[in-house]
Tab-separated table of C-alpha atoms in Angstrom:
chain	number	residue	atom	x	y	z
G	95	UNK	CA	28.803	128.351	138.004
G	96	UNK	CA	30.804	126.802	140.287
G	97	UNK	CA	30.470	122.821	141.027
G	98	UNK	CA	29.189	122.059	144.511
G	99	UNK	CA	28.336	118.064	145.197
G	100	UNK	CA	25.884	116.427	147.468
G	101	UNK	CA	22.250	117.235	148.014
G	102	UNK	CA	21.521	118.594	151.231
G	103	UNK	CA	17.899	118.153	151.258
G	104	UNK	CA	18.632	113.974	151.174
G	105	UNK	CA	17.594	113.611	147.870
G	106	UNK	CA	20.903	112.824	146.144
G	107	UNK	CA	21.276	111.000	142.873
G	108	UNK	CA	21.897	107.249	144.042
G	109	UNK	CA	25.123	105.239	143.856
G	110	UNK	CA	26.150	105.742	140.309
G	111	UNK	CA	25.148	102.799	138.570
G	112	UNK	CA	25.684	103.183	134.457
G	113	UNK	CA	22.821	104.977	133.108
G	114	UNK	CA	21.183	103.413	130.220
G	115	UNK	CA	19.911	104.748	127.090
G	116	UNK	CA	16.388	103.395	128.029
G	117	UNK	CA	16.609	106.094	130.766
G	118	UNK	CA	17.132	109.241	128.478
G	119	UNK	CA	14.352	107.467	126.173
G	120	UNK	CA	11.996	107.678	129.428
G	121	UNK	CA	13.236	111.382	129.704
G	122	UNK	CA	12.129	112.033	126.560
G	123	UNK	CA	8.834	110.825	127.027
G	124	UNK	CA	8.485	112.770	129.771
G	125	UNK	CA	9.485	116.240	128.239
G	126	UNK	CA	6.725	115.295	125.031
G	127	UNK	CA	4.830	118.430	125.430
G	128	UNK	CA	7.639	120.166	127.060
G	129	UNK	CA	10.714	120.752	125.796
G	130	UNK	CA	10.627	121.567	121.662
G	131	UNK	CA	12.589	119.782	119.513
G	132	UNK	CA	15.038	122.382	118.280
G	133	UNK	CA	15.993	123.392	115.050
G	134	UNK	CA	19.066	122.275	113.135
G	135	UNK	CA	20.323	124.685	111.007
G	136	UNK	CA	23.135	124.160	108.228
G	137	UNK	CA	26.101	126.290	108.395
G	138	UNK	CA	27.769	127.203	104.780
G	139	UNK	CA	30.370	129.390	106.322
G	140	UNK	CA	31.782	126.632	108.937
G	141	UNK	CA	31.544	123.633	106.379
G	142	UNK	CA	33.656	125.305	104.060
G	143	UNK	CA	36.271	125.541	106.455
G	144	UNK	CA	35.411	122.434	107.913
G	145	UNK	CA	35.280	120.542	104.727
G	146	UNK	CA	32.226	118.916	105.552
G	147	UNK	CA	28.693	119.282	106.634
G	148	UNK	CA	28.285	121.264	109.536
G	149	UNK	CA	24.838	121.791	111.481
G	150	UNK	CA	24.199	123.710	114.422
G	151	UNK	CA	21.396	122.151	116.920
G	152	UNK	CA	19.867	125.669	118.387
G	153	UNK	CA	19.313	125.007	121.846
G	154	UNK	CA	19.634	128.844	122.216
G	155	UNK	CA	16.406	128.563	120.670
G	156	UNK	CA	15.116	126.241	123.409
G	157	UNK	CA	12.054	127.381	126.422
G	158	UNK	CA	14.279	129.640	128.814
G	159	UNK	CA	17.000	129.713	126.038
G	160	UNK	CA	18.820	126.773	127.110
G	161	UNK	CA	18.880	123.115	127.002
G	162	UNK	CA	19.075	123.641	131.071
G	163	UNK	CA	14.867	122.842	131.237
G	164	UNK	CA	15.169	119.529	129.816
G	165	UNK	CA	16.924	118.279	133.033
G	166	UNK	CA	15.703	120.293	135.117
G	167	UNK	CA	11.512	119.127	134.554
G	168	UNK	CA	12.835	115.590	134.340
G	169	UNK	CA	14.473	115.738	137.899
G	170	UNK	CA	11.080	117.275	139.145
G	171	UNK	CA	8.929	115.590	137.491
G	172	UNK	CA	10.169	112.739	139.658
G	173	UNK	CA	9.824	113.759	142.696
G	174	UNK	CA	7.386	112.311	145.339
G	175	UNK	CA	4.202	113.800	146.253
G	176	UNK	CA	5.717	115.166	149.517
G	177	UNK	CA	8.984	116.138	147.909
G	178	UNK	CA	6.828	118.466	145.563
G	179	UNK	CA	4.906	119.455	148.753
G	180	UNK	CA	8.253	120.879	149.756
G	181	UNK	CA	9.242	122.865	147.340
G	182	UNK	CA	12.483	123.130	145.060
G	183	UNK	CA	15.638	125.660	145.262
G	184	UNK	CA	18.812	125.708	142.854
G	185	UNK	CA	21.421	128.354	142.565
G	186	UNK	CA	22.314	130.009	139.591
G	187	UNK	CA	23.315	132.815	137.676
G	188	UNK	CA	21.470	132.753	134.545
G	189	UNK	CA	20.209	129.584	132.916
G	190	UNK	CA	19.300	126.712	135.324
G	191	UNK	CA	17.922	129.152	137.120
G	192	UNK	CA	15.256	129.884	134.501
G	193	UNK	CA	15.167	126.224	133.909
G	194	UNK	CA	14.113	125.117	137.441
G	195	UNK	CA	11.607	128.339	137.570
G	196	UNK	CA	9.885	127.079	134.780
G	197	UNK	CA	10.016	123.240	135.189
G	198	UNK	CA	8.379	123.482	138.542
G	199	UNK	CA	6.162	126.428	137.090
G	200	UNK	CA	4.635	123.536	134.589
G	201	UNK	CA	4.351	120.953	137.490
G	202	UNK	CA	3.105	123.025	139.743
G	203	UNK	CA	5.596	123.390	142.267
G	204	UNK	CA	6.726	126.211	144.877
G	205	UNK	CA	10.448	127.282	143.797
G	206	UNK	CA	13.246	129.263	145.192
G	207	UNK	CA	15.983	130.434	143.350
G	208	UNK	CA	19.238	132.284	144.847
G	209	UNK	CA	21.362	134.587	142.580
G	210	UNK	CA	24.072	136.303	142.915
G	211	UNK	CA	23.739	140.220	143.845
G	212	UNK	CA	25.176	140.978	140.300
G	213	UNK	CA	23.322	138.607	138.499
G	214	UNK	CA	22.377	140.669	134.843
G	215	UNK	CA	18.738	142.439	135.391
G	216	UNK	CA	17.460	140.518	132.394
G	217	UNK	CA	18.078	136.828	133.606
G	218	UNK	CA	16.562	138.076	137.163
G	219	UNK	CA	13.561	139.406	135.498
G	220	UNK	CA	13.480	135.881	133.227
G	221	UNK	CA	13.409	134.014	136.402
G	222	UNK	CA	10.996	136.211	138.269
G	223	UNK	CA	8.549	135.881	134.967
G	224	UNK	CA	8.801	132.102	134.984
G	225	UNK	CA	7.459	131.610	138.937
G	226	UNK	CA	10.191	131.465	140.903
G	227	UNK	CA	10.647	133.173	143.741
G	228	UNK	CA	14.176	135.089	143.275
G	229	UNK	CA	16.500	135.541	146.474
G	230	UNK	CA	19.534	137.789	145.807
G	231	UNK	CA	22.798	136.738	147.854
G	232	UNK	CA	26.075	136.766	147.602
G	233	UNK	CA	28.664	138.165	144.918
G	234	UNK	CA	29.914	134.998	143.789
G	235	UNK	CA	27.860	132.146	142.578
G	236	UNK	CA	29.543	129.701	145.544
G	237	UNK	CA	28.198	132.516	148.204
G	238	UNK	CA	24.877	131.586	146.611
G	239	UNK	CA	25.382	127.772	146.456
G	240	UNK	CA	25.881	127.956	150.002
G	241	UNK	CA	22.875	130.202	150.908
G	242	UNK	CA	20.714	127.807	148.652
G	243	UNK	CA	21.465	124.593	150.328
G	244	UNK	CA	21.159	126.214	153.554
G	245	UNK	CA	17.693	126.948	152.382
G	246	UNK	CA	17.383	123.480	151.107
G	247	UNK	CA	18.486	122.001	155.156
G	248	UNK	CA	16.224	124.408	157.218
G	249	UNK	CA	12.781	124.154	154.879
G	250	UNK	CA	13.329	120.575	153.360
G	251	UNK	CA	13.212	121.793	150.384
G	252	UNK	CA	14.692	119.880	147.453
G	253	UNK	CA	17.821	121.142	146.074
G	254	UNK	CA	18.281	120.790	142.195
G	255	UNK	CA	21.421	120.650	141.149
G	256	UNK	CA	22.374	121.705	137.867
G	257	UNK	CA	24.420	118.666	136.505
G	258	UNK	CA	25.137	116.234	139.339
G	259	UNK	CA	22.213	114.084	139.139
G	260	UNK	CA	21.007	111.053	137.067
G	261	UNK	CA	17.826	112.374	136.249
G	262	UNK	CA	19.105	115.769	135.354
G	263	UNK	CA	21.885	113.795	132.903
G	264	UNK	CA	18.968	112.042	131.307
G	265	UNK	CA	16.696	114.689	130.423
G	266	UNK	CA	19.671	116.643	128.774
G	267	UNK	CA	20.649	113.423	126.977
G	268	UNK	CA	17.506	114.176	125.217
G	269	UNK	CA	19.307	116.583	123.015
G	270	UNK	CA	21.400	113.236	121.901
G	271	UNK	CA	18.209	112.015	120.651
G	272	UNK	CA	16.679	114.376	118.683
G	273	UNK	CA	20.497	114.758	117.081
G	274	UNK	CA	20.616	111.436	115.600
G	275	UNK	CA	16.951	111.871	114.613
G	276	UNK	CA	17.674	115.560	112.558
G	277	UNK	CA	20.734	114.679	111.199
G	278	UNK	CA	21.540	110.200	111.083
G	279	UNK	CA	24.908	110.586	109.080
G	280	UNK	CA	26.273	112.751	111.659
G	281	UNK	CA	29.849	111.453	112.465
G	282	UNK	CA	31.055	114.164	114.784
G	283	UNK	CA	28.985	115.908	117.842
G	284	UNK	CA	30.774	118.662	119.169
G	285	UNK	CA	29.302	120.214	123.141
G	286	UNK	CA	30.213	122.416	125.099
G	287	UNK	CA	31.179	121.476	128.712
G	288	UNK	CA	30.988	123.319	132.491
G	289	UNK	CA	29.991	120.765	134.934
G	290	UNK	CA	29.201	117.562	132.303
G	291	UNK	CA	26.174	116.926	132.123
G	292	UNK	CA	24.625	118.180	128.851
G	293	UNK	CA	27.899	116.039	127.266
G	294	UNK	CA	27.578	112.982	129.229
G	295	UNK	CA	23.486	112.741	128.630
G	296	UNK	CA	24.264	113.145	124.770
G	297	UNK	CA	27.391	110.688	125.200
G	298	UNK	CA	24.921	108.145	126.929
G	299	UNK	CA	22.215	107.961	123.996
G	300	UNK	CA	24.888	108.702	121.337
G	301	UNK	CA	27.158	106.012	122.396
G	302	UNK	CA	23.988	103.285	123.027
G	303	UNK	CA	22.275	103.783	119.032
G	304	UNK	CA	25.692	105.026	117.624
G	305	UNK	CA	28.975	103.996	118.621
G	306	UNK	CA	31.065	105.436	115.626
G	307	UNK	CA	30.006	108.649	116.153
G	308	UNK	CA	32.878	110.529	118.164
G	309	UNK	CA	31.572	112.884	120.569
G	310	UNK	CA	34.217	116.265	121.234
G	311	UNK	CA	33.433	118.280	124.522
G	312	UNK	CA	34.675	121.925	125.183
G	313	UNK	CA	36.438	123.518	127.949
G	314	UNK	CA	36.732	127.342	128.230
G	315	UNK	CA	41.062	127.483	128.700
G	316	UNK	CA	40.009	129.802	131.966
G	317	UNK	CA	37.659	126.818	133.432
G	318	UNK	CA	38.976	123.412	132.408
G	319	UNK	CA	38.196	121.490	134.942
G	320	UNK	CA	37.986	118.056	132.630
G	321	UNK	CA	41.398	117.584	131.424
G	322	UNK	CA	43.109	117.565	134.552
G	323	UNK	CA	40.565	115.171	136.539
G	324	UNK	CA	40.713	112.979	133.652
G	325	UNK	CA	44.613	112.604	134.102
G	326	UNK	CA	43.991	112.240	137.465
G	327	UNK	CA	41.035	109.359	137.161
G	328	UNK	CA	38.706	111.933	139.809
G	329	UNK	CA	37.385	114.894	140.021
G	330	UNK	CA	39.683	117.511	141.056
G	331	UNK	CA	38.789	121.773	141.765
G	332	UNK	CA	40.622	124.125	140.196
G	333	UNK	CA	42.003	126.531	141.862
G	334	UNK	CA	40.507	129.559	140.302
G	335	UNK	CA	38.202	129.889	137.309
G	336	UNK	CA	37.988	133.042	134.797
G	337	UNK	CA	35.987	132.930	131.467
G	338	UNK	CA	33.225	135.051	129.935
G	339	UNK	CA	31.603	131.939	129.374
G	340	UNK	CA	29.185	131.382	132.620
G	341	UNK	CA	27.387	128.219	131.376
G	342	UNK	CA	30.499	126.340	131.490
G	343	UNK	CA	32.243	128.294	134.288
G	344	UNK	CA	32.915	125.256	136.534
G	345	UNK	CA	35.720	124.903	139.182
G	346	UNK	CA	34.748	120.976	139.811
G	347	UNK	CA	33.039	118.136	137.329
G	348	UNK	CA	30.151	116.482	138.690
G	349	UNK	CA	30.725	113.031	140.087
G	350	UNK	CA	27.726	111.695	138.140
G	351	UNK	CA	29.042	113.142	134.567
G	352	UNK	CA	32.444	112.712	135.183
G	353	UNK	CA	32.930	108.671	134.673
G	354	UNK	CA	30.477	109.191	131.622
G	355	UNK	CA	32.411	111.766	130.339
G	356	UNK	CA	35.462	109.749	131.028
G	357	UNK	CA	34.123	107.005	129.570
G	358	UNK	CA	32.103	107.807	126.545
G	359	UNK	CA	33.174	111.200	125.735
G	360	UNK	CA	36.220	110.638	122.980
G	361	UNK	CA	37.749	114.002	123.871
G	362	UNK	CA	37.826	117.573	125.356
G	363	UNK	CA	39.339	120.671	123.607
G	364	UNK	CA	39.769	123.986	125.094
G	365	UNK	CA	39.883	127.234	123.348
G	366	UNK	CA	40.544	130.601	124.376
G	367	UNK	CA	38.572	133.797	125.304
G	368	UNK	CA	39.007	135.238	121.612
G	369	UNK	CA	38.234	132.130	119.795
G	370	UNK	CA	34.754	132.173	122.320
G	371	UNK	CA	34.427	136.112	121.000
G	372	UNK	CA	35.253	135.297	117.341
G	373	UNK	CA	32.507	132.514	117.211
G	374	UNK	CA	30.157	134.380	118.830
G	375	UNK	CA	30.292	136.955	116.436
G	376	UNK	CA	30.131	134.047	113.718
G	377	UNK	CA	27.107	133.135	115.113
G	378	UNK	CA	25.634	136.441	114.891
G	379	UNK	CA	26.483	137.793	111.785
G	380	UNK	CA	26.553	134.144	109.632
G	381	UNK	CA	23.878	132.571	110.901
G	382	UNK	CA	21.683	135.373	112.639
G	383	UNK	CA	22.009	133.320	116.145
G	384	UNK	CA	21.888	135.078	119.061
G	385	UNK	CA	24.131	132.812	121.386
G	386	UNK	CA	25.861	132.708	124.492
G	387	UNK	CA	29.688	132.794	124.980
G	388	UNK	CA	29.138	129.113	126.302
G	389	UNK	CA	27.019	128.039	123.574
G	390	UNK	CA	29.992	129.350	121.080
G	391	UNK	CA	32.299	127.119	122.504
G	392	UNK	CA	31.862	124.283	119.864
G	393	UNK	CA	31.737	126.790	117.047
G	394	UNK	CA	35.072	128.585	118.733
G	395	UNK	CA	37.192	124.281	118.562
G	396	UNK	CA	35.623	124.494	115.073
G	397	UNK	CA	37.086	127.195	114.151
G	398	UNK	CA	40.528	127.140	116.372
G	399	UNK	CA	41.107	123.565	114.058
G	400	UNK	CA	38.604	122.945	111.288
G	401	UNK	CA	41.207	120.239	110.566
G	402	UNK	CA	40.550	118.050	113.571
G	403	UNK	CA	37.122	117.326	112.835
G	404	UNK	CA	35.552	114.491	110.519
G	405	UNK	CA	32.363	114.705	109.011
G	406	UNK	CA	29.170	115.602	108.892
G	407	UNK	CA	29.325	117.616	112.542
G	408	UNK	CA	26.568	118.960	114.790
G	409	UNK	CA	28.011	121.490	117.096
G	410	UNK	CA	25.918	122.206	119.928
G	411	UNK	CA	24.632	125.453	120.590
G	412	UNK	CA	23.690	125.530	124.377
G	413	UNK	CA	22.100	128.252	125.095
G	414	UNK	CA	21.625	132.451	124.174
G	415	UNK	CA	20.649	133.988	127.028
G	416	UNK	CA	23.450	136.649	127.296
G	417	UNK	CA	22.879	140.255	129.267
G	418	UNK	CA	23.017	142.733	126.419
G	419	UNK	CA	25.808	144.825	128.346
G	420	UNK	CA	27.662	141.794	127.901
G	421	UNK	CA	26.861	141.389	124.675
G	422	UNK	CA	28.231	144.451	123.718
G	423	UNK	CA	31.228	143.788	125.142
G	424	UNK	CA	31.937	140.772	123.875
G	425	UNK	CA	30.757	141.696	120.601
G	426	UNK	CA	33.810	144.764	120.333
G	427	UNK	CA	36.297	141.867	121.691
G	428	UNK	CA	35.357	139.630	119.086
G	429	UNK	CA	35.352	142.145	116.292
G	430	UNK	CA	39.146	142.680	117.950
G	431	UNK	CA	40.368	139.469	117.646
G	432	UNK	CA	38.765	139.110	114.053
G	433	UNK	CA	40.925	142.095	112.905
G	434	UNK	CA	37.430	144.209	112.538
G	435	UNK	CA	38.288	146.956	115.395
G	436	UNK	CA	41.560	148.255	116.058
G	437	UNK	CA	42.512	150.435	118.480
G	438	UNK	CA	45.859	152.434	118.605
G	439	UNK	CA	47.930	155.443	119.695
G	440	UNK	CA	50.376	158.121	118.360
G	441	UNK	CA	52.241	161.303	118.563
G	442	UNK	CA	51.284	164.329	116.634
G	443	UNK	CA	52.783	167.317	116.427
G	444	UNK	CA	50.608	170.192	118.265
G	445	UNK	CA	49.351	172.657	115.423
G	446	UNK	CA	46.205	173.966	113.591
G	447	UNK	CA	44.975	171.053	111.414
G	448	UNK	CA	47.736	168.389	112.577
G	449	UNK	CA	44.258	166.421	113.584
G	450	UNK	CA	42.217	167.074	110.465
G	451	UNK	CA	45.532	165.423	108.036
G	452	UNK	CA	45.571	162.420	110.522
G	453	UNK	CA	42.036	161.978	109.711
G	454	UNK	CA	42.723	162.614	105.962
G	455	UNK	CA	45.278	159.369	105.982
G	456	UNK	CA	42.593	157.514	107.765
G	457	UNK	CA	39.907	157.850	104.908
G	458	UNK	CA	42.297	157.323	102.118
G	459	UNK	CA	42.827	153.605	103.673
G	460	UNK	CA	38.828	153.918	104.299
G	461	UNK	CA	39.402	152.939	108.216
G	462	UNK	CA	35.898	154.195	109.972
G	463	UNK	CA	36.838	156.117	112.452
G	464	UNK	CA	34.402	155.113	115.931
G	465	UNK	CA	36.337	157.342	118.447
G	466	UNK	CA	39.265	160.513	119.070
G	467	UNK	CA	40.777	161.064	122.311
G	468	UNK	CA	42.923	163.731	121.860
G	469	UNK	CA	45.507	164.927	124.922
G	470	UNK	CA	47.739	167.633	124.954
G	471	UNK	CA	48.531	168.402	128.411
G	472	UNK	CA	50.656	165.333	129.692
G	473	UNK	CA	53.971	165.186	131.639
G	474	UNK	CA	54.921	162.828	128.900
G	475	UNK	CA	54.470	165.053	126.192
G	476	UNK	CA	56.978	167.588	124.565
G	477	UNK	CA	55.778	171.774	124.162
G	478	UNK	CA	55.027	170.930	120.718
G	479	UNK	CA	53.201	166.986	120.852
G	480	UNK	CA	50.135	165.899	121.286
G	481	UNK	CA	48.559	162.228	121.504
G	482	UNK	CA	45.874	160.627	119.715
G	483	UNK	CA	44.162	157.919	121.067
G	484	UNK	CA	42.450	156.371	117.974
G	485	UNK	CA	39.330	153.283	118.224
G	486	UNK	CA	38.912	152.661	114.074
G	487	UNK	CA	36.205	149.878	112.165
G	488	UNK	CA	38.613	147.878	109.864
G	489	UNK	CA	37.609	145.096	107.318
G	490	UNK	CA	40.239	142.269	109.086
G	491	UNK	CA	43.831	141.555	109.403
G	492	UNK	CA	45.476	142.556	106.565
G	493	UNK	CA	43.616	145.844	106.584
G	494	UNK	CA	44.499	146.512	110.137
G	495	UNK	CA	48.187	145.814	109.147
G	496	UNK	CA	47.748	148.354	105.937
G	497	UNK	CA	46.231	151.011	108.211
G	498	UNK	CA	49.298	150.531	110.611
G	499	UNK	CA	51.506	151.201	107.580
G	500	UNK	CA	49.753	154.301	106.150
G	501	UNK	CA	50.483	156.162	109.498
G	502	UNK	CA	53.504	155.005	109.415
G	503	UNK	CA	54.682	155.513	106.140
G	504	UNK	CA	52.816	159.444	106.663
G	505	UNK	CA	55.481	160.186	109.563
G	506	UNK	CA	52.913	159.373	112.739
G	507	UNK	CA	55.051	157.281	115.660
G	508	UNK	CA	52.204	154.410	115.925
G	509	UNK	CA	52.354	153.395	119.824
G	510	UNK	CA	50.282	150.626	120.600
């Protein structure tokens, strides 16, 4: 979502003063009961590439399916009596907005949440479940930012934002914690990053217990906000932001994250949409995770340069709430980019059984064939041609490139 800044309700995280490792301990005090300690999993497939241990901690796995409840109970949790009176609202597409339903759900407090008119039905229905009242506005997520804190100004109710608060950066800093608890010889944490605060919480308790551990945070190519307004010593707003990935889709880092990122996190990597598909799929198929194009984004810098990375590592998967359309779409992307699905067209010529031989050439190079568009009547087309439009299962790269051959070597003109 999109990074807005300043609370309108007056309840703004304070002057940033450095925020301690004694504060994400208090967080996690508070979130006993709460929040589970997730599960960290070993990953065969990624260490051998790796060349070292490498663990995934399953916040997927977490209440709401994100790591997005931990700061969100902690910032409500410490509100005043008459703040609670009030009542909460956030904004969100998907995952804080579960988190704040919930959180204030458990402390028994009224909550509002705006989402977009296109929000998935699922994450709607998630939010709805956990107690939250559910206001649908706007078709971009800053549409809704705006109608929230408007809320926020005429009802007094406080806004939560979801990263630009101390409290917020402390309860996810939580998931630092319970890292260097699961796995102590970790050398390398690897997180995901949209607005900064999941990385700068971990950073903060990492950092404080562990200061040779090297913390790497990830930037969707399509949404890196970080590497700029780290060249530039401030925050700075992109211009225009475009990713699958919605948990990190930020135009802006938050002012509180940002000098903790700056200072504490040792580096941000960005990696493309097909590296997000590719681990994705990895995540599904290796280690039976169902997880969110954001949440992939550590596994995606692992496997974009399994070089660059010492040690035992603990990439961070964020969260798995991901609308199943989606899913499937990002599923046939990443099977795309992995050399598993290819798609492809070519000329024919127009007579009884010209389709049945192409289909004969296809099973001798045991390509599954998925779909056959078939056009004869185009402008483009001679009297006696016809087009195929072919969508084929292949078994990677090199089979891909021996299926291309085949037709090739059997007289078909292979177009695309």
């Amino acid at each position: 979502m999109a990074a807005t800044h300043g609370d309108p309700s007056g309840t703004a995280s304070p002057p940033l003063s450095e925020i301690t490792v004694d504060e994400v301990r208090a967080a996690h005090k508070i979130l006993s009961g709460v929040a589970r300690m997730t599960a960290m999993e070993g990953s065969r497939h990624l260490s051998g590439l790796v060349g070292a241990p490498v663990h995934l901690k399953c916040e997927n796995l977490q209440r709401t399916g994100s790591f997005k409840v931990r700061g969100a109970y902690v910032r409500i949790a410490g509100l005043s009596a008459e703040q609670r009176a009030a009542g909460v609202v956030a904004a969100s597409a998907g995952n804080h907005a579960q988190g704040v339903a919930l959180a204030a759900s458990l402390l028994g407090v009224r909550s509002t949440v705006f989402m977009p008119v296109g929000a998935p039905l699922p994450k709607v229905a998630a939010t709805r479940d956990y107690g939250a009242e559910v206001r649908l506005h706007g078709q971009v997520v800053d549409e809704t930012l705006r109608a929230a804190q408007e809320y926020a100004r005429e009802t007094g109710a406080v806004f939560i934002h979801p990263f630009d608060h101390r409290d917020v950066v402390a309860g996810q800093g939580t998931v630092g914690l319970e890292i260097l608890e699961q796995c102590p010889e970790v050398r390398t944490i690897v997180v995901g990053i949209g607005g900064g605060g999941l990385a700068a919480g971990i950073a903060v308790a990492v950092k404080a217990l562990r200061p040779d551990v090297k913390v790497v945070g990830v930037q969707a190519e399509g949404a890196a906000a970080y590497p700029p307004s780290l060249a530039a010593g401030h925050p700075v707003v992109l211009e225009s932001v475009a990713t699958m990935a919605d948990g990190i889709k930020v135009g802006r880092p938050g002012d509180v994250p940002f000098k903790i990122v700056g200072d504490l996190v040792d580096e941000v990597r960005t990696v493309s949409e097909d590296e997000l598909s590719s681990a994705l799929l990895l995540c599904l198929e290796r280690a039976k995770l169902v997880v969110e194009p954001a949440g992939a984004s550590p596994v995606a810098a692992l496997l974009s340069r399994p070089d660059a990375f010492q040690g035992p590592v603990v990439a961070v998967l964020s969260g798995g709430n991901v609308d199943p359309l989606l899913m499937q779409r990002i599923l046939r992307h990443g099977m795309a980019a992995a050399g598993r699905y290819l798609s492809l067209r070519l000329r024919l010529t127009d007579r009884p059984g010209a389709l049945a031989t192409l289909l004969g050439v296809l099973s001798v190079v045991d390509a599954n064939v998925l779909d056959v568009s078939h056009v004869r009547t185009d402008p483009r087309l001679g009297l006696t041609e016809a087009e195929v439009e072919l969508h084929l299962e292949t078994k990677g790269p090199e089979h891909c490139a021996e299926v291309r051959t085949a037709l090739r070597e059997a007289g078909y003109t292979v177009m695309a």
